[in-house]
PDB file of C-alpha atoms in Angstrom:
ATOM      1  CA  MET J   1     -22.218   5.952 -28.549  1.00 38.00           C
ATOM      2  CA  THR J   2     -23.089   9.499 -27.483  1.00 38.00           C
ATOM      3  CA  LYS J   3     -21.641  10.583 -24.159  1.00 41.00           C
ATOM      4  CA  GLN J   4     -24.138  12.030 -21.727  1.00 40.00           C
ATOM      5  CA  ILE J   5     -22.966  15.404 -20.415  1.00 38.00           C
ATOM      6  CA  VAL J   6     -23.854  15.772 -16.748  1.00 40.00           C
ATOM      7  CA  ASP J   7     -23.584  18.863 -14.586  1.00 46.00           C
ATOM      8  CA  ASN J   8     -22.060  16.858 -11.745  1.00 52.00           C
ATOM      9  CA  PRO J   9     -19.889  14.120 -13.235  1.00 58.00           C
ATOM     10  CA  PHE J  10     -19.233  12.679  -9.775  1.00 63.00           C
ATOM     11  CA  ALA J  11     -22.902  11.843  -9.318  1.00 57.00           C
ATOM     12  CA  ALA J  12     -24.092  10.631 -12.710  1.00 65.00           C
ATOM     13  CA  PRO J  13     -27.386   8.895 -11.878  1.00 64.00           C
ATOM     14  CA  GLY J  14     -27.824   5.367 -13.167  1.00 73.00           C
ATOM     15  CA  HIS J  15     -24.238   5.031 -14.386  1.00 73.00           C
ATOM     16  CA  ASP J  16     -23.869   1.671 -16.136  1.00 78.00           C
ATOM     17  CA  HIS J  17     -20.244   0.869 -15.356  1.00 76.00           C
ATOM     18  CA  THR J  18     -20.232  -2.449 -17.220  1.00 83.00           C
ATOM     19  CA  GLY J  19     -21.467  -0.662 -20.330  1.00 84.00           C
ATOM     20  CA  CYS J  20     -18.930   2.092 -19.708  1.00 85.00           C
ATOM     21  CA  VAL J  21     -16.036  -0.414 -19.690  1.00 89.00           C
ATOM     22  CA  LEU J  22     -17.319  -2.281 -22.740  1.00 92.00           C
ATOM     23  CA  ALA J  23     -17.739   0.980 -24.676  1.00 90.00           C
ATOM     24  CA  ALA J  24     -14.177   2.017 -23.744  1.00 92.00           C
ATOM     25  CA  LEU J  25     -12.764  -1.321 -24.913  1.00 94.00           C
ATOM     26  CA  ASP J  26     -14.748  -1.179 -28.164  1.00 94.00           C
ATOM     27  CA  ALA J  27     -13.576   2.410 -28.799  1.00 92.00           C
ATOM     28  CA  ALA J  28      -9.978   1.345 -28.119  1.00 94.00           C
ATOM     29  CA  GLU J  29     -10.222  -1.582 -30.558  1.00 95.00           C
ATOM     30  CA  ALA J  30     -11.669   0.694 -33.250  1.00 93.00           C
ATOM     31  CA  ALA J  31      -9.075   3.450 -32.689  1.00 92.00           C
ATOM     32  CA  CYS J  32      -6.179   0.979 -32.859  1.00 94.00           C
ATOM     33  CA  ALA J  33      -7.584  -0.651 -35.996  1.00 94.00           C
ATOM     34  CA  ARG J  34      -7.925   2.763 -37.731  1.00 92.00           C
ATOM     35  CA  ARG J  35      -4.325   3.598 -36.841  1.00 92.00           C
ATOM     36  CA  GLY J  36      -2.929   0.203 -37.836  1.00 94.00           C
ATOM     37  CA  GLU J  37      -1.937  -0.579 -34.242  1.00 95.00           C
ATOM     38  CA  ARG J  38      -2.494  -3.818 -32.332  1.00 95.00           C
ATOM     39  CA  LEU J  39      -4.438  -3.905 -29.106  1.00 96.00           C
ATOM     40  CA  THR J  40      -2.880  -7.182 -27.970  1.00 96.00           C
ATOM     41  CA  PRO J  41      -4.652  -9.307 -25.352  1.00 95.00           C
ATOM     42  CA  LEU J  42      -2.265  -8.027 -22.654  1.00 96.00           C
ATOM     43  CA  ARG J  43      -2.744  -4.374 -23.636  1.00 97.00           C
ATOM     44  CA  ARG J  44      -6.500  -4.911 -23.717  1.00 97.00           C
ATOM     45  CA  ARG J  45      -6.428  -6.535 -20.259  1.00 97.00           C
ATOM     46  CA  VAL J  46      -4.353  -3.672 -18.818  1.00 97.00           C
ATOM     47  CA  LEU J  47      -6.829  -1.202 -20.320  1.00 97.00           C
ATOM     48  CA  GLU J  48      -9.724  -3.170 -18.845  1.00 96.00           C
ATOM     49  CA  LEU J  49      -8.059  -3.125 -15.417  1.00 96.00           C
ATOM     50  CA  VAL J  50      -7.500   0.626 -15.681  1.00 96.00           C
ATOM     51  CA  TRP J  51     -11.202   1.050 -16.481  1.00 93.00           C
ATOM     52  CA  ARG J  52     -12.233  -1.215 -13.596  1.00 89.00           C
ATOM     53  CA  GLY J  53     -13.214   1.876 -11.636  1.00 81.00           C
ATOM     54  CA  HIS J  54     -13.228   5.621 -12.058  1.00 81.00           C
ATOM     55  CA  ARG J  55     -10.280   5.892  -9.721  1.00 88.00           C
ATOM     56  CA  PRO J  56      -6.721   6.266 -10.971  1.00 94.00           C
ATOM     57  CA  VAL J  57      -4.656   3.103 -10.620  1.00 95.00           C
ATOM     58  CA  GLY J  58      -0.897   2.793 -10.220  1.00 96.00           C
ATOM     59  CA  ALA J  59       1.353   0.638 -12.363  1.00 96.00           C
ATOM     60  CA  TYR J  60       2.306  -1.597  -9.438  1.00 95.00           C
ATOM     61  CA  ASP J  61      -1.367  -2.098  -8.553  1.00 96.00           C
ATOM     62  CA  LEU J  62      -1.924  -3.214 -12.146  1.00 97.00           C
ATOM     63  CA  LEU J  63       1.108  -5.479 -11.885  1.00 96.00           C
ATOM     64  CA  ALA J  64      -0.312  -7.128  -8.751  1.00 95.00           C
ATOM     65  CA  LEU J  65      -3.697  -7.670 -10.409  1.00 95.00           C
ATOM     66  CA  LEU J  66      -2.051  -9.239 -13.463  1.00 95.00           C
ATOM     67  CA  GLN J  67       0.168 -11.447 -11.317  1.00 95.00           C
ATOM     68  CA  ASN J  68      -2.902 -12.697  -9.455  1.00 94.00           C
ATOM     69  CA  GLU J  69      -4.395 -13.719 -12.806  1.00 93.00           C
ATOM     70  CA  ARG J  70      -1.357 -14.897 -14.745  1.00 91.00           C
ATOM     71  CA  GLY J  71       1.437 -15.691 -12.313  1.00 91.00           C
ATOM     72  CA  ARG J  72       4.771 -13.965 -12.762  1.00 91.00           C
ATOM     73  CA  VAL J  73       4.575 -10.764 -14.807  1.00 91.00           C
ATOM     74  CA  ALA J  74       7.600  -8.473 -15.061  1.00 93.00           C
ATOM     75  CA  PRO J  75       7.146  -4.738 -14.319  1.00 93.00           C
ATOM     76  CA  PRO J  76       8.481  -3.682 -17.769  1.00 94.00           C
ATOM     77  CA  THR J  77       5.615  -5.642 -19.351  1.00 94.00           C
ATOM     78  CA  VAL J  78       3.050  -3.455 -17.575  1.00 96.00           C
ATOM     79  CA  TYR J  79       4.980  -0.256 -18.284  1.00 97.00           C
ATOM     80  CA  ARG J  80       5.253  -1.091 -21.998  1.00 97.00           C
ATOM     81  CA  ALA J  81       1.496  -1.719 -22.149  1.00 97.00           C
ATOM     82  CA  LEU J  82       0.807   1.563 -20.326  1.00 97.00           C
ATOM     83  CA  ASP J  83       3.203   3.451 -22.616  1.00 96.00           C
ATOM     84  CA  PHE J  84       1.335   2.081 -25.638  1.00 96.00           C
ATOM     85  CA  LEU J  85      -2.075   2.939 -24.157  1.00 96.00           C
ATOM     86  CA  CYS J  86      -0.915   6.491 -23.343  1.00 93.00           C
ATOM     87  CA  ALA J  87       0.625   6.970 -26.787  1.00 91.00           C
ATOM     88  CA  GLN J  88      -2.669   5.902 -28.379  1.00 92.00           C
ATOM     89  CA  GLY J  89      -4.667   8.281 -26.178  1.00 90.00           C
ATOM     90  CA  LEU J  90      -6.523   5.410 -24.507  1.00 93.00           C
ATOM     91  CA  VAL J  91      -5.381   6.272 -20.983  1.00 94.00           C
ATOM     92  CA  HIS J  92      -4.005   9.360 -19.290  1.00 94.00           C
ATOM     93  CA  ARG J  93      -1.175   9.497 -16.785  1.00 95.00           C
ATOM     94  CA  LEU J  94      -1.995  11.592 -13.733  1.00 96.00           C
ATOM     95  CA  ASN J  95       1.403  12.821 -12.640  1.00 94.00           C
ATOM     96  CA  SER J  96       0.282  14.089  -9.234  1.00 93.00           C
ATOM     97  CA  LEU J  97      -0.860  10.578  -8.311  1.00 94.00           C
ATOM     98  CA  GLN J  98       1.640   8.604 -10.384  1.00 95.00           C
ATOM     99  CA  ALA J  99      -1.359   6.698 -11.685  1.00 96.00           C
ATOM    100  CA  PHE J 100      -3.374   6.058 -14.828  1.00 97.00           C
ATOM    101  CA  ILE J 101      -7.016   6.516 -15.771  1.00 95.00           C
ATOM    102  CA  GLY J 102      -9.020   5.604 -18.845  1.00 92.00           C
ATOM    103  CA  CYS J 103      -9.614   8.307 -21.433  1.00 90.00           C
ATOM    104  CA  GLU J 104     -13.233   9.354 -21.719  1.00 81.00           C
ATOM    105  CA  HIS J 105     -12.705  10.770 -25.223  1.00 78.00           C
ATOM    106  CA  THR J 106     -10.929   7.999 -27.144  1.00 76.00           C
ATOM    107  CA  GLY J 107     -11.136   8.339 -30.887  1.00 61.00           C
ATOM    108  CA  GLU J 108     -12.186  11.988 -31.059  1.00 61.00           C
ATOM    109  CA  ARG J 109      -8.896  12.895 -32.736  1.00 59.00           C
ATOM    110  CA  GLU J 110      -7.099  10.636 -35.147  1.00 61.00           C
ATOM    111  CA  ASP J 111      -3.811  10.876 -33.227  1.00 58.00           C
ATOM    112  CA  GLY J 112      -5.606  10.129 -29.946  1.00 57.00           C
ATOM    113  CA  ARG J 113      -4.264  13.251 -28.250  1.00 68.00           C
ATOM    114  CA  HIS J 114      -6.258  16.042 -26.676  1.00 78.00           C
ATOM    115  CA  ALA J 115      -6.187  18.413 -23.752  1.00 85.00           C
ATOM    116  CA  ALA J 116      -7.106  16.526 -20.601  1.00 88.00           C
ATOM    117  CA  HIS J 117      -8.510  18.197 -17.506  1.00 92.00           C
ATOM    118  CA  PHE J 118      -9.339  16.240 -14.375  1.00 94.00           C
ATOM    119  CA  LEU J 119     -11.263  16.819 -11.172  1.00 93.00           C
ATOM    120  CA  ILE J 120      -9.839  14.444  -8.563  1.00 94.00           C
ATOM    121  CA  CYS J 121     -11.584  13.891  -5.228  1.00 93.00           C
ATOM    122  CA  GLN J 122      -9.028  13.690  -2.427  1.00 94.00           C
ATOM    123  CA  ASP J 123     -11.427  11.686  -0.259  1.00 92.00           C
ATOM    124  CA  CYS J 124     -13.102   9.003  -2.394  1.00 89.00           C
ATOM    125  CA  GLY J 125     -10.389   8.983  -5.086  1.00 90.00           C
ATOM    126  CA  VAL J 126     -12.743   9.280  -8.044  1.00 88.00           C
ATOM    127  CA  ALA J 127     -11.254  11.209 -10.965  1.00 91.00           C
ATOM    128  CA  VAL J 128     -13.381  12.668 -13.741  1.00 90.00           C
ATOM    129  CA  GLU J 129     -12.171  13.957 -17.081  1.00 90.00           C
ATOM    130  CA  VAL J 130     -14.018  17.183 -17.828  1.00 88.00           C
ATOM    131  CA  ARG J 131     -14.267  19.473 -20.835  1.00 85.00           C
ATOM    132  CA  ASP J 132     -14.771  23.193 -20.913  1.00 87.00           C
ATOM    133  CA  GLY J 133     -14.460  25.242 -24.084  1.00 87.00           C
ATOM    134  CA  GLN J 134     -13.770  28.455 -22.164  1.00 91.00           C
ATOM    135  CA  LEU J 135     -10.863  26.832 -20.303  1.00 91.00           C
ATOM    136  CA  ASN J 136      -9.474  25.421 -23.560  1.00 89.00           C
ATOM    137  CA  GLY J 137      -9.744  28.859 -25.168  1.00 91.00           C
ATOM    138  CA  ALA J 138      -8.105  30.597 -22.223  1.00 94.00           C
ATOM    139  CA  ILE J 139      -5.168  28.195 -22.236  1.00 94.00           C
ATOM    140  CA  SER J 140      -4.743  28.431 -26.020  1.00 92.00           C
ATOM    141  CA  GLY J 141      -4.921  32.225 -25.846  1.00 95.00           C
ATOM    142  CA  LEU J 142      -2.380  32.403 -23.037  1.00 95.00           C
ATOM    143  CA  ALA J 143       0.022  30.119 -24.890  1.00 95.00           C
ATOM    144  CA  GLY J 144      -0.450  32.060 -28.125  1.00 95.00           C
ATOM    145  CA  ARG J 145       0.236  35.417 -26.480  1.00 97.00           C
ATOM    146  CA  ALA J 146       3.418  33.953 -24.996  1.00 97.00           C
ATOM    147  CA  GLY J 147       4.491  32.486 -28.346  1.00 97.00           C
ATOM    148  CA  PHE J 148       4.357  29.054 -26.738  1.00 96.00           C
ATOM    149  CA  THR J 149       3.369  25.845 -28.500  1.00 93.00           C
ATOM    150  CA  ILE J 150       1.687  23.317 -26.224  1.00 90.00           C
ATOM    151  CA  ALA J 151       2.923  19.779 -26.797  1.00 87.00           C
ATOM    152  CA  ASP J 152       0.882  18.075 -24.081  1.00 85.00           C
ATOM    153  CA  GLU J 153      -1.805  19.396 -21.777  1.00 88.00           C
ATOM    154  CA  THR J 154      -2.993  17.679 -18.624  1.00 90.00           C
ATOM    155  CA  ILE J 155      -4.483  19.693 -15.787  1.00 93.00           C
ATOM    156  CA  GLU J 156      -5.220  18.010 -12.471  1.00 95.00           C
ATOM    157  CA  LEU J 157      -7.438  19.767  -9.967  1.00 95.00           C
ATOM    158  CA  SER J 158      -7.807  18.093  -6.588  1.00 95.00           C
ATOM    159  CA  GLY J 159     -10.442  18.784  -3.989  1.00 95.00           C
ATOM    160  CA  LEU J 160     -13.649  17.259  -2.686  1.00 94.00           C
ATOM    161  CA  CYS J 161     -16.601  16.070  -4.720  1.00 90.00           C
ATOM    162  CA  ALA J 162     -20.092  17.070  -3.565  1.00 86.00           C
ATOM    163  CA  ALA J 163     -20.783  13.648  -2.015  1.00 85.00           C
ATOM    164  CA  CYS J 164     -17.586  13.717   0.075  1.00 89.00           C
ATOM    165  CA  ARG J 165     -17.981  17.377   0.993  1.00 88.00           C
ATOM    166  CA  ASN J 166     -21.386  16.631   2.539  1.00 85.00           C
TER     167      ASN J 166
END
C-alpha cells in the first residue's frame, strides 16, 4: 500500500481509519513473519488498541482496555507486549507523554528501526509521524561532525495543529 503524502498531516481529507488500522496490522504481520517473530494474539490486540486513534496511548490505558475485554491482566503482560512492538519497530514510545503510538513506516527497514519525528498537538492530542529528508540530513551531519553515532532517534515537537489553532 502506498502512503499518501499530505502537506497537512493533521487534516488528511477522507482518512479511512479502519483501512489505516487494517493496513498497520497487515504490515506488522508481514514484518514479523519476515523476521521470524511471532505476533501473538495478545501482541496483535495491543497493537490494534494502540492504533485505535492517532493519539498516543499510555500503558495503563491499554491495560484498562484489555481488562475490560479479558478480565484480569497483569501490567507486566502489557509492558512485555509493548517492548516487543517497540523492538520490532511497530510502535514508537513518546517519552514526553510516556505513551505509545503506531509506527507509520513499519517494514521500510528490515530491522524495523528508523528515525522518528513527531508533531504532537497539545490541544487535541493527535500525534503525526513526519518525514523530512533535510532534517534527517542535518541531524546526520551534526552527529558526523561531532563523531557521534546515533543509536536511536525520536524527536517530539509539541504545539498546536492548524485546526486547534483556529
